Tab-separated table of C-alpha atoms in Angstrom:
chain	number	residue	atom	x	y	z
R	92	MET	CA	0.069	-0.028	-0.241
R	93	THR	CA	2.856	2.326	0.611
R	94	ILE	CA	4.431	1.868	-2.390
R	95	LEU	CA	1.270	2.476	-4.213
R	96	GLY	CA	0.709	5.818	-2.180
R	97	THR	CA	4.280	6.889	-3.102
R	98	THR	CA	3.693	6.256	-6.994
R	99	LEU	CA	0.497	8.186	-6.878
R	100	GLY	CA	2.160	11.052	-4.843
R	101	VAL	CA	4.943	11.327	-7.422
R	102	PHE	CA	2.707	10.846	-10.348
R	103	PHE	CA	0.412	13.713	-9.426
R	104	SER	CA	3.105	16.022	-8.513
R	105	LEU	CA	4.976	15.373	-11.963
R	106	LEU	CA	1.549	15.931	-13.658
R	107	GLN	CA	1.215	19.401	-11.993
R	108	VAL	CA	4.591	20.360	-13.149
R	109	VAL	CA	4.139	19.209	-16.909
R	110	SER	CA	0.684	20.985	-16.998
R	111	GLY	CA	2.266	24.433	-15.936
R	112	GLU	CA	0.471	24.558	-12.949
R	113	SER	CA	3.477	25.653	-10.882
R	114	GLY	CA	2.825	29.071	-10.938
R	115	TYR	CA	5.787	30.397	-12.767
R	116	ALA	CA	6.762	29.511	-16.395
R	117	GLN	CA	9.450	26.841	-16.747
R	118	ASN	CA	11.802	29.252	-18.339
R	119	GLY	CA	11.634	31.884	-15.086
R	120	ASP	CA	9.542	34.582	-16.760
R	121	LEU	CA	6.285	35.707	-15.167
R	122	GLU	CA	4.226	34.923	-18.215
R	123	ASP	CA	2.619	31.910	-16.379
R	124	ALA	CA	3.064	33.498	-13.146
R	125	GLU	CA	-0.205	34.087	-10.780
R	126	LEU	CA	-0.896	37.548	-10.962
R	127	ASP	CA	0.090	39.825	-7.866
R	128	ASP	CA	-1.442	43.340	-6.964
R	129	TYR	CA	1.645	45.276	-7.449
R	130	SER	CA	-0.112	48.787	-6.471
R	131	PHE	CA	2.421	50.857	-4.592
R	132	SER	CA	2.278	54.570	-3.051
R	133	CYS	CA	5.386	56.899	-2.967
R	134	TYR	CA	6.025	60.220	-0.977
R	135	SER	CA	9.094	62.631	-1.752
R	136	GLN	CA	10.790	64.930	0.663
R	137	LEU	CA	12.922	68.149	-0.333
R	138	GLU	CA	16.530	68.604	0.904
R	139	VAL	CA	16.337	65.463	3.818
R	140	ASN	CA	19.910	65.129	3.507
R	141	GLY	CA	21.646	68.320	2.553
R	142	SER	CA	20.626	69.656	-0.810
R	143	GLN	CA	19.088	65.753	-1.460
R	144	HIS	CA	15.982	64.759	-2.232
R	145	SER	CA	14.433	61.680	-1.152
R	146	LEU	CA	11.848	59.393	-2.707
R	147	THR	CA	10.416	56.586	-0.964
R	148	CYS	CA	7.924	53.874	-2.312
R	149	ALA	CA	6.466	50.654	-0.960
R	150	PHE	CA	4.059	48.048	-2.145
R	151	GLU	CA	0.362	48.739	-0.698
R	152	ASP	CA	0.072	44.631	-0.302
R	153	PRO	CA	2.435	43.630	2.373
R	154	ASP	CA	2.365	40.067	1.331
R	155	VAL	CA	4.021	40.850	-2.319
R	156	ASN	CA	6.892	38.530	-2.753
R	157	THR	CA	9.575	41.123	-3.577
R	158	THR	CA	12.589	39.291	-3.916
R	159	ASN	CA	13.033	39.953	-7.582
R	160	LEU	CA	11.217	43.361	-7.844
R	161	GLU	CA	12.727	46.749	-8.246
R	162	PHE	CA	11.691	50.269	-8.703
R	163	GLU	CA	12.826	52.475	-11.531
R	164	ILE	CA	12.353	56.378	-11.904
R	165	CYS	CA	12.705	57.907	-15.322
R	166	GLY	CA	11.822	61.435	-16.463
R	167	ALA	CA	12.392	64.730	-15.033
R	168	LEU	CA	15.690	63.944	-13.653
R	169	VAL	CA	19.243	65.759	-14.642
R	170	GLU	CA	21.867	64.159	-16.249
R	171	VAL	CA	20.476	60.831	-16.194
R	172	ARG	CA	17.459	59.080	-18.075
R	173	CYS	CA	16.686	56.620	-15.435
R	174	LEU	CA	17.752	55.680	-11.624
R	175	ASN	CA	17.097	52.653	-9.919
R	176	PHE	CA	16.005	52.703	-6.031
R	177	ARG	CA	17.757	50.815	-3.220
R	178	LYS	CA	15.522	48.348	-1.167
R	179	LEU	CA	15.476	48.876	2.491
R	180	ARG	CA	13.197	45.626	4.025
R	181	GLU	CA	9.890	46.613	2.478
R	182	ILE	CA	10.393	50.369	1.338
R	183	TYR	CA	12.367	51.120	-1.730
R	184	LEU	CA	14.219	54.548	-1.286
R	185	ILE	CA	16.349	56.847	-3.425
R	186	GLU	CA	18.243	59.962	-2.205
R	187	THR	CA	19.641	62.060	-5.065
R	188	LYS	CA	20.263	65.760	-6.177
R	189	LYS	CA	19.113	64.444	-9.665
R	190	PHE	CA	15.531	65.227	-9.096
R	191	LEU	CA	14.400	67.872	-11.799
R	192	LEU	CA	11.287	68.840	-9.699
R	193	ILE	CA	9.733	70.456	-13.013
R	194	GLY	CA	7.627	67.621	-14.861
R	195	ASN	CA	6.436	64.495	-14.556
R	196	SER	CA	8.243	61.359	-14.055
R	197	ASN	CA	7.246	57.550	-14.661
R	198	ILE	CA	7.892	55.032	-11.472
R	199	CYS	CA	7.950	51.483	-12.450
R	200	VAL	CA	7.996	48.153	-10.703
R	201	LYS	CA	10.073	46.147	-12.418
R	202	ALA	CA	11.044	42.279	-12.767
R	203	GLY	CA	14.106	42.020	-14.626
R	204	GLU	CA	13.640	44.223	-17.851
R	205	LYS	CA	9.951	43.715	-17.440
R	206	SER	CA	7.693	46.649	-16.221
R	207	LEU	CA	4.949	45.285	-14.303
R	208	THR	CA	2.921	48.361	-13.226
R	209	CYS	CA	3.902	52.081	-13.531
R	210	LYS	CA	2.780	55.254	-12.074
R	211	ASN	CA	2.907	58.987	-13.577
R	212	ILE	CA	3.888	61.553	-10.684
R	213	ASN	CA	5.058	64.890	-10.187
R	214	LEU	CA	7.930	64.857	-7.372
R	215	ALA	CA	7.143	68.387	-6.614
R	216	THR	CA	4.309	67.001	-4.650
R	217	ILE	CA	5.745	66.819	-1.274
R	218	GLY	CA	4.234	64.364	1.244
R	219	VAL	CA	4.841	65.404	4.847
R	220	CYS	CA	5.707	62.082	6.770
R	221	LEU	CA	6.295	61.306	10.428
R	222	SER	CA	8.158	58.522	11.662
R	223	PHE	CA	6.792	56.706	14.758
R	224	PHE	CA	9.397	55.752	17.417
R	225	GLY	CA	11.989	55.078	14.541
R	226	TYR	CA	9.941	52.417	12.964
R	227	LEU	CA	9.666	51.990	9.060
R	228	LYS	CA	6.243	52.533	9.252
R	229	THR	CA	5.338	56.434	8.266
R	230	LEU	CA	2.409	58.378	7.992
R	231	CYS	CA	2.059	60.515	5.230
R	232	LEU	CA	-0.021	63.407	4.939
R	233	GLU	CA	-0.163	63.659	1.347
R	234	ILE	CA	0.577	60.819	-0.769
R	235	LEU	CA	1.476	60.507	-4.873
């Protein structure tokens, strides 16, 4: 009986992999992946570190698997076309002097070279954020 149970278990697990129900494409792409909600919110602050401005983004769903995800901002930047964010636990942060503060920028969530979702924002809209007891969770009065 144990041999029959083991054989059936192996058969059904192989059937799941062969039929493409693993949740991910066999070549590692996201084309067969389960669809996640990649909605996010951001806030910006002027002159947080000398003359550097900061932009912080985070996913609205805390259960999003962020292992291979990154944020990228393009447009309304000085001297460069695009910049990537640094990942700090569950938030993504960029501090730079390269924000033009005139015009709109495009912020995208990317997996490799593929953009999963994007937002068009104006960095001059400043969010006032308060940190509670040094935790990463913040309260923002205006969210982009």
